[in-house]
């Protein structure tokens, strides 16, 4: 069976072949696979979810696609818009290079990031520091103002802790920050979503937060003084 970078598809295909062994001819199996592919294509047009993973995988299973690799691929082929939301960012040269190229292609890039000051020191370094000047100038950067945050019993404000990527017609929701540790060493779990319904909900949600002032645009002149 040829290799594939889609762990879910490979697992399903291997299961079909195992169940069909000694029970049907290769011609019948071929027809079954063709029908399955047609159904899968229809599902992908409507709504499709793929498991993503970073970290060790059981030796008995075909590894799921890596979270960082999916982000690189989506960014490299983005044509219209990229929205990234993260708590922390650090040592992301490859991802930054992809974003810079996307900006050069005319792709709209928005970053919703956590900042040390706005979190009252709960983040040790502004996430924006991980991105080079070309991205700071070319992207729209949003932050969550301190006065918009609820506080706990100890007076600590809430954190911008979501990790989301919405890129054209696909979205990644995961536990992974945009950091070298999250991409290469941590246990991280996520999902890749394809389909109009969840994309519409995510875009509507973040567009609404930006429009009503819950998230505010970070002006570049301020960045120059950081």
PDB file of C-alpha atoms in Angstrom:
ATOM      1  CA  UNK A   1       0.000   0.000   0.000  1.00  0.00           C
ATOM      2  CA  UNK A   2       1.554   3.373  -0.966  1.00  0.00           C
ATOM      3  CA  UNK A   3       2.555   5.802   1.756  1.00  0.00           C
ATOM      4  CA  UNK A   4       0.304   8.713   2.671  1.00  0.00           C
ATOM      5  CA  UNK A   5       0.673  11.688   4.991  1.00  0.00           C
ATOM      6  CA  UNK A   6      -3.002  11.353   5.963  1.00  0.00           C
ATOM      7  CA  UNK A   7      -2.989   8.998   8.937  1.00  0.00           C
ATOM      8  CA  UNK A   8      -6.790   8.799   9.156  1.00  0.00           C
ATOM      9  CA  UNK A   9      -7.162   7.795   5.503  1.00  0.00           C
ATOM     10  CA  UNK A  10      -4.351   5.235   5.746  1.00  0.00           C
ATOM     11  CA  UNK A  11      -5.887   3.660   8.852  1.00  0.00           C
ATOM     12  CA  UNK A  12      -9.313   3.396   7.202  1.00  0.00           C
ATOM     13  CA  UNK A  13      -7.879   1.872   4.027  1.00  0.00           C
ATOM     14  CA  UNK A  14      -5.800  -0.674   5.950  1.00  0.00           C
ATOM     15  CA  UNK A  15      -8.892  -1.661   7.954  1.00  0.00           C
ATOM     16  CA  UNK A  16     -10.964  -2.164   4.780  1.00  0.00           C
ATOM     17  CA  UNK A  17      -8.294  -4.369   3.202  1.00  0.00           C
ATOM     18  CA  UNK A  18      -7.928  -6.431   6.393  1.00  0.00           C
ATOM     19  CA  UNK A  19     -11.700  -6.980   6.690  1.00  0.00           C
ATOM     20  CA  UNK A  20     -12.027  -7.836   3.002  1.00  0.00           C
ATOM     21  CA  UNK A  21      -9.167 -10.334   2.974  1.00  0.00           C
ATOM     22  CA  UNK A  22     -10.359 -13.809   1.858  1.00  0.00           C
ATOM     23  CA  UNK A  23     -13.937 -12.510   1.572  1.00  0.00           C
ATOM     24  CA  UNK A  24     -14.020 -10.736  -1.791  1.00  0.00           C
ATOM     25  CA  UNK A  25     -12.104 -10.511  -5.047  1.00  0.00           C
ATOM     26  CA  UNK A  26      -9.643  -7.747  -5.781  1.00  0.00           C
ATOM     27  CA  UNK A  27     -12.064  -6.393  -8.403  1.00  0.00           C
ATOM     28  CA  UNK A  28     -14.839  -6.155  -5.818  1.00  0.00           C
ATOM     29  CA  UNK A  29     -12.458  -4.536  -3.362  1.00  0.00           C
ATOM     30  CA  UNK A  30     -11.445  -2.022  -6.031  1.00  0.00           C
ATOM     31  CA  UNK A  31     -15.087  -1.039  -6.573  1.00  0.00           C
ATOM     32  CA  UNK A  32     -15.584  -0.719  -2.808  1.00  0.00           C
ATOM     33  CA  UNK A  33     -12.575   1.575  -2.485  1.00  0.00           C
ATOM     34  CA  UNK A  34     -13.740   3.731  -5.416  1.00  0.00           C
ATOM     35  CA  UNK A  35     -17.143   4.148  -3.790  1.00  0.00           C
ATOM     36  CA  UNK A  36     -15.488   4.950  -0.451  1.00  0.00           C
ATOM     37  CA  UNK A  37     -13.297   7.600  -2.073  1.00  0.00           C
ATOM     38  CA  UNK A  38     -16.365   9.170  -3.682  1.00  0.00           C
ATOM     39  CA  UNK A  39     -18.172   9.285  -0.328  1.00  0.00           C
ATOM     40  CA  UNK A  40     -15.071  10.714   1.379  1.00  0.00           C
ATOM     41  CA  UNK A  41     -14.794  13.447  -1.248  1.00  0.00           C
ATOM     42  CA  UNK A  42     -18.421  14.404  -0.645  1.00  0.00           C
ATOM     43  CA  UNK A  43     -17.840  14.503   3.115  1.00  0.00           C
ATOM     44  CA  UNK A  44     -14.785  16.699   2.658  1.00  0.00           C
ATOM     45  CA  UNK A  45     -16.879  19.190   0.714  1.00  0.00           C
ATOM     46  CA  UNK A  46     -19.387  19.331   3.557  1.00  0.00           C
ATOM     47  CA  UNK A  47     -17.430  18.825   6.784  1.00  0.00           C
ATOM     48  CA  UNK A  48     -14.269  16.845   7.468  1.00  0.00           C
ATOM     49  CA  UNK A  49     -12.207  16.471  10.640  1.00  0.00           C
ATOM     50  CA  UNK A  50      -8.685  15.052  10.730  1.00  0.00           C
ATOM     51  CA  UNK A  51      -6.763  14.207  13.899  1.00  0.00           C
ATOM     52  CA  UNK A  52      -3.434  16.033  14.306  1.00  0.00           C
ATOM     53  CA  UNK A  53      -0.683  15.192  16.767  1.00  0.00           C
ATOM     54  CA  UNK A  54       2.764  16.180  17.939  1.00  0.00           C
ATOM     55  CA  UNK A  55       4.782  13.848  20.140  1.00  0.00           C
ATOM     56  CA  UNK A  56       5.287  10.085  20.438  1.00  0.00           C
ATOM     57  CA  UNK A  57       2.805   7.810  18.667  1.00  0.00           C
ATOM     58  CA  UNK A  58       1.967   4.175  19.504  1.00  0.00           C
ATOM     59  CA  UNK A  59       4.143   1.818  17.454  1.00  0.00           C
ATOM     60  CA  UNK A  60       1.030  -0.101  16.391  1.00  0.00           C
ATOM     61  CA  UNK A  61      -0.603   2.902  14.733  1.00  0.00           C
ATOM     62  CA  UNK A  62       0.093   4.963  11.637  1.00  0.00           C
ATOM     63  CA  UNK A  63       1.104   8.415  12.944  1.00  0.00           C
ATOM     64  CA  UNK A  64      -1.322  11.265  12.512  1.00  0.00           C
ATOM     65  CA  UNK A  65      -0.106  14.331  10.655  1.00  0.00           C
ATOM     66  CA  UNK A  66       1.971  16.747  12.691  1.00  0.00           C
ATOM     67  CA  UNK A  67       0.353  20.000  13.795  1.00  0.00           C
ATOM     68  CA  UNK A  68       3.273  22.138  12.623  1.00  0.00           C
ATOM     69  CA  UNK A  69       3.449  20.461   9.209  1.00  0.00           C
ATOM     70  CA  UNK A  70      -0.246  21.094   8.591  1.00  0.00           C
ATOM     71  CA  UNK A  71       0.204  24.765   9.512  1.00  0.00           C
ATOM     72  CA  UNK A  72       3.202  25.080   7.173  1.00  0.00           C
ATOM     73  CA  UNK A  73       1.263  23.480   4.304  1.00  0.00           C
ATOM     74  CA  UNK A  74      -1.843  25.614   4.806  1.00  0.00           C
ATOM     75  CA  UNK A  75       0.176  28.836   5.049  1.00  0.00           C
ATOM     76  CA  UNK A  76       2.292  27.978   1.997  1.00  0.00           C
ATOM     77  CA  UNK A  77      -0.818  27.482  -0.151  1.00  0.00           C
ATOM     78  CA  UNK A  78      -2.982  30.245   1.343  1.00  0.00           C
ATOM     79  CA  UNK A  79      -4.635  32.454  -1.260  1.00  0.00           C
ATOM     80  CA  UNK A  80      -7.014  34.762   0.642  1.00  0.00           C
ATOM     81  CA  UNK A  81      -6.613  35.020   4.399  1.00  0.00           C
ATOM     82  CA  UNK A  82      -4.712  33.712   7.410  1.00  0.00           C
ATOM     83  CA  UNK A  83      -5.841  34.165  11.011  1.00  0.00           C
ATOM     84  CA  UNK A  84      -3.555  32.887  13.779  1.00  0.00           C
ATOM     85  CA  UNK A  85      -4.427  33.023  17.475  1.00  0.00           C
ATOM     86  CA  UNK A  86      -1.884  32.011  20.123  1.00  0.00           C
ATOM     87  CA  UNK A  87      -0.863  32.591  23.721  1.00  0.00           C
ATOM     88  CA  UNK A  88       2.893  32.186  23.181  1.00  0.00           C
ATOM     89  CA  UNK A  89       5.209  32.315  20.167  1.00  0.00           C
ATOM     90  CA  UNK A  90       8.925  31.548  20.101  1.00  0.00           C
ATOM     91  CA  UNK A  91      11.530  30.255  17.606  1.00  0.00           C
ATOM     92  CA  UNK A  92       9.179  29.944  14.614  1.00  0.00           C
ATOM     93  CA  UNK A  93      11.463  30.852  11.722  1.00  0.00           C
ATOM     94  CA  UNK A  94       9.846  28.505   9.203  1.00  0.00           C
ATOM     95  CA  UNK A  95       6.323  29.619  10.054  1.00  0.00           C
ATOM     96  CA  UNK A  96       7.371  33.288   9.906  1.00  0.00           C
ATOM     97  CA  UNK A  97       8.986  32.749   6.505  1.00  0.00           C
ATOM     98  CA  UNK A  98       5.730  31.258   5.242  1.00  0.00           C
ATOM     99  CA  UNK A  99       3.719  34.177   6.592  1.00  0.00           C
ATOM    100  CA  UNK A 100       6.079  36.691   4.989  1.00  0.00           C
ATOM    101  CA  UNK A 101       5.688  34.978   1.610  1.00  0.00           C
ATOM    102  CA  UNK A 102       1.911  34.914   2.044  1.00  0.00           C
ATOM    103  CA  UNK A 103       1.890  38.657   2.728  1.00  0.00           C
ATOM    104  CA  UNK A 104       3.965  39.091  -0.423  1.00  0.00           C
ATOM    105  CA  UNK A 105       1.283  37.195  -2.379  1.00  0.00           C
ATOM    106  CA  UNK A 106      -1.379  39.602  -1.125  1.00  0.00           C
ATOM    107  CA  UNK A 107      -2.866  37.268   1.489  1.00  0.00           C
ATOM    108  CA  UNK A 108      -4.573  39.046   4.386  1.00  0.00           C
ATOM    109  CA  UNK A 109      -2.800  38.043   7.612  1.00  0.00           C
ATOM    110  CA  UNK A 110      -4.244  38.671  11.077  1.00  0.00           C
ATOM    111  CA  UNK A 111      -2.508  37.755  14.330  1.00  0.00           C
ATOM    112  CA  UNK A 112      -4.340  37.700  17.663  1.00  0.00           C
ATOM    113  CA  UNK A 113      -1.632  37.501  20.310  1.00  0.00           C
ATOM    114  CA  UNK A 114      -0.960  37.676  24.021  1.00  0.00           C
ATOM    115  CA  UNK A 115       1.270  40.407  25.468  1.00  0.00           C
ATOM    116  CA  UNK A 116       3.225  40.532  28.715  1.00  0.00           C
ATOM    117  CA  UNK A 117       1.746  43.868  29.818  1.00  0.00           C
ATOM    118  CA  UNK A 118      -1.859  43.012  28.946  1.00  0.00           C
ATOM    119  CA  UNK A 119      -1.574  39.722  30.855  1.00  0.00           C
ATOM    120  CA  UNK A 120       0.143  41.438  33.807  1.00  0.00           C
ATOM    121  CA  UNK A 121       3.235  39.298  33.486  1.00  0.00           C
ATOM    122  CA  UNK A 122       1.515  35.931  33.045  1.00  0.00           C
ATOM    123  CA  UNK A 123       3.417  35.704  29.755  1.00  0.00           C
ATOM    124  CA  UNK A 124       7.141  36.381  30.104  1.00  0.00           C
ATOM    125  CA  UNK A 125       7.658  37.662  26.543  1.00  0.00           C
ATOM    126  CA  UNK A 126       5.277  39.252  24.051  1.00  0.00           C
ATOM    127  CA  UNK A 127       4.239  36.677  21.461  1.00  0.00           C
ATOM    128  CA  UNK A 128       4.777  39.339  18.810  1.00  0.00           C
ATOM    129  CA  UNK A 129       8.533  39.301  19.461  1.00  0.00           C
ATOM    130  CA  UNK A 130       8.741  35.979  17.619  1.00  0.00           C
ATOM    131  CA  UNK A 131       7.692  37.596  14.334  1.00  0.00           C
ATOM    132  CA  UNK A 132      10.081  39.626  12.148  1.00  0.00           C
ATOM    133  CA  UNK A 133       9.535  43.237  11.121  1.00  0.00           C
ATOM    134  CA  UNK A 134       8.046  42.363   7.715  1.00  0.00           C
ATOM    135  CA  UNK A 135       5.191  40.558   9.451  1.00  0.00           C
ATOM    136  CA  UNK A 136       4.698  43.272  12.070  1.00  0.00           C
ATOM    137  CA  UNK A 137       4.318  45.773   9.232  1.00  0.00           C
ATOM    138  CA  UNK A 138       2.314  43.604   6.856  1.00  0.00           C
ATOM    139  CA  UNK A 139      -0.091  41.848   9.221  1.00  0.00           C
ATOM    140  CA  UNK A 140      -2.944  43.149  11.338  1.00  0.00           C
ATOM    141  CA  UNK A 141      -2.064  42.455  14.977  1.00  0.00           C
ATOM    142  CA  UNK A 142      -4.772  42.352  17.645  1.00  0.00           C
ATOM    143  CA  UNK A 143      -4.543  42.100  21.425  1.00  0.00           C
ATOM    144  CA  UNK A 144      -6.964  41.665  24.335  1.00  0.00           C
ATOM    145  CA  UNK A 145      -6.869  44.844  26.461  1.00  0.00           C
ATOM    146  CA  UNK A 146      -6.415  44.426  30.195  1.00  0.00           C
ATOM    147  CA  UNK A 147      -9.569  46.434  30.970  1.00  0.00           C
ATOM    148  CA  UNK A 148     -11.641  43.936  28.958  1.00  0.00           C
ATOM    149  CA  UNK A 149     -10.554  40.937  31.055  1.00  0.00           C
ATOM    150  CA  UNK A 150     -12.234  39.339  34.044  1.00  0.00           C
ATOM    151  CA  UNK A 151     -10.077  38.755  37.126  1.00  0.00           C
ATOM    152  CA  UNK A 152      -9.909  35.758  39.448  1.00  0.00           C
ATOM    153  CA  UNK A 153     -10.099  35.791  43.249  1.00  0.00           C
ATOM    154  CA  UNK A 154      -6.392  36.640  43.430  1.00  0.00           C
ATOM    155  CA  UNK A 155      -6.743  39.610  41.084  1.00  0.00           C
ATOM    156  CA  UNK A 156      -5.074  37.919  38.127  1.00  0.00           C
ATOM    157  CA  UNK A 157      -6.617  38.721  34.724  1.00  0.00           C
ATOM    158  CA  UNK A 158      -7.718  36.063  32.286  1.00  0.00           C
ATOM    159  CA  UNK A 159      -5.305  34.931  29.583  1.00  0.00           C
ATOM    160  CA  UNK A 160      -5.628  34.937  25.807  1.00  0.00           C
ATOM    161  CA  UNK A 161      -5.071  31.189  25.789  1.00  0.00           C
ATOM    162  CA  UNK A 162      -6.763  29.994  22.569  1.00  0.00           C
ATOM    163  CA  UNK A 163      -4.729  28.324  19.823  1.00  0.00           C
ATOM    164  CA  UNK A 164      -6.478  28.657  16.480  1.00  0.00           C
ATOM    165  CA  UNK A 165      -5.565  28.908  12.810  1.00  0.00           C
ATOM    166  CA  UNK A 166      -8.144  29.794  10.156  1.00  0.00           C
ATOM    167  CA  UNK A 167      -6.609  29.654   6.699  1.00  0.00           C
ATOM    168  CA  UNK A 168      -8.829  30.028   3.635  1.00  0.00           C
ATOM    169  CA  UNK A 169     -11.306  27.130   3.847  1.00  0.00           C
ATOM    170  CA  UNK A 170      -9.692  25.155   6.674  1.00  0.00           C
ATOM    171  CA  UNK A 171      -9.128  25.589  10.395  1.00  0.00           C
ATOM    172  CA  UNK A 172      -6.819  24.072  12.989  1.00  0.00           C
ATOM    173  CA  UNK A 173      -7.824  23.957  16.660  1.00  0.00           C
ATOM    174  CA  UNK A 174      -5.137  22.539  18.918  1.00  0.00           C
ATOM    175  CA  UNK A 175      -3.369  22.663  22.264  1.00  0.00           C
ATOM    176  CA  UNK A 176      -0.141  23.861  20.614  1.00  0.00           C
ATOM    177  CA  UNK A 177       1.241  27.357  20.979  1.00  0.00           C
ATOM    178  CA  UNK A 178       3.362  28.676  18.113  1.00  0.00           C
ATOM    179  CA  UNK A 179       6.634  27.606  19.705  1.00  0.00           C
ATOM    180  CA  UNK A 180       9.533  25.317  18.918  1.00  0.00           C
ATOM    181  CA  UNK A 181       8.744  23.195  21.976  1.00  0.00           C
ATOM    182  CA  UNK A 182       5.101  22.757  20.974  1.00  0.00           C
ATOM    183  CA  UNK A 183       6.058  21.838  17.414  1.00  0.00           C
ATOM    184  CA  UNK A 184       8.915  19.451  18.185  1.00  0.00           C
ATOM    185  CA  UNK A 185       8.961  18.156  21.769  1.00  0.00           C
ATOM    186  CA  UNK A 186       5.623  18.459  23.567  1.00  0.00           C
ATOM    187  CA  UNK A 187       2.602  16.194  23.616  1.00  0.00           C
ATOM    188  CA  UNK A 188       0.105  18.271  21.628  1.00  0.00           C
ATOM    189  CA  UNK A 189      -3.263  17.316  20.153  1.00  0.00           C
ATOM    190  CA  UNK A 190      -5.406  19.068  17.575  1.00  0.00           C
ATOM    191  CA  UNK A 191      -7.841  18.732  14.707  1.00  0.00           C
ATOM    192  CA  UNK A 192      -7.976  20.018  11.145  1.00  0.00           C
ATOM    193  CA  UNK A 193     -11.474  21.081  10.128  1.00  0.00           C
ATOM    194  CA  UNK A 194     -12.657  21.446   6.551  1.00  0.00           C
ATOM    195  CA  UNK A 195     -16.168  22.699   5.895  1.00  0.00           C
ATOM    196  CA  UNK A 196     -18.222  25.840   5.592  1.00  0.00           C
ATOM    197  CA  UNK A 197     -20.094  25.541   8.887  1.00  0.00           C
ATOM    198  CA  UNK A 198     -17.222  25.679  11.368  1.00  0.00           C
ATOM    199  CA  UNK A 199     -15.228  28.106   9.203  1.00  0.00           C
ATOM    200  CA  UNK A 200     -18.170  30.502   9.167  1.00  0.00           C
ATOM    201  CA  UNK A 201     -18.611  30.238  12.946  1.00  0.00           C
ATOM    202  CA  UNK A 202     -14.924  30.831  13.687  1.00  0.00           C
ATOM    203  CA  UNK A 203     -14.617  33.783  11.325  1.00  0.00           C
ATOM    204  CA  UNK A 204     -17.847  35.296  12.633  1.00  0.00           C
ATOM    205  CA  UNK A 205     -16.660  34.892  16.233  1.00  0.00           C
ATOM    206  CA  UNK A 206     -13.271  36.563  15.816  1.00  0.00           C
ATOM    207  CA  UNK A 207     -14.579  39.201  13.398  1.00  0.00           C
ATOM    208  CA  UNK A 208     -17.165  40.105  16.027  1.00  0.00           C
ATOM    209  CA  UNK A 209     -14.559  40.396  18.797  1.00  0.00           C
ATOM    210  CA  UNK A 210     -12.484  42.705  16.609  1.00  0.00           C
ATOM    211  CA  UNK A 211     -15.489  44.779  15.563  1.00  0.00           C
ATOM    212  CA  UNK A 212     -16.905  45.352  19.060  1.00  0.00           C
ATOM    213  CA  UNK A 213     -13.577  46.330  20.622  1.00  0.00           C
ATOM    214  CA  UNK A 214     -13.052  43.221  22.730  1.00  0.00           C
ATOM    215  CA  UNK A 215      -9.908  42.755  20.658  1.00  0.00           C
ATOM    216  CA  UNK A 216      -8.038  45.913  19.667  1.00  0.00           C
ATOM    217  CA  UNK A 217      -5.724  46.614  16.776  1.00  0.00           C
ATOM    218  CA  UNK A 218      -2.098  47.051  17.827  1.00  0.00           C
ATOM    219  CA  UNK A 219      -0.632  49.993  15.931  1.00  0.00           C
ATOM    220  CA  UNK A 220       2.792  49.553  14.329  1.00  0.00           C
ATOM    221  CA  UNK A 221       4.323  52.823  15.664  1.00  0.00           C
ATOM    222  CA  UNK A 222       3.899  51.369  19.164  1.00  0.00           C
ATOM    223  CA  UNK A 223       5.699  48.251  18.038  1.00  0.00           C
ATOM    224  CA  UNK A 224       8.702  50.280  16.925  1.00  0.00           C
ATOM    225  CA  UNK A 225       9.156  51.528  20.498  1.00  0.00           C
ATOM    226  CA  UNK A 226       8.968  48.054  22.031  1.00  0.00           C
TER     227      UNK A 226
END
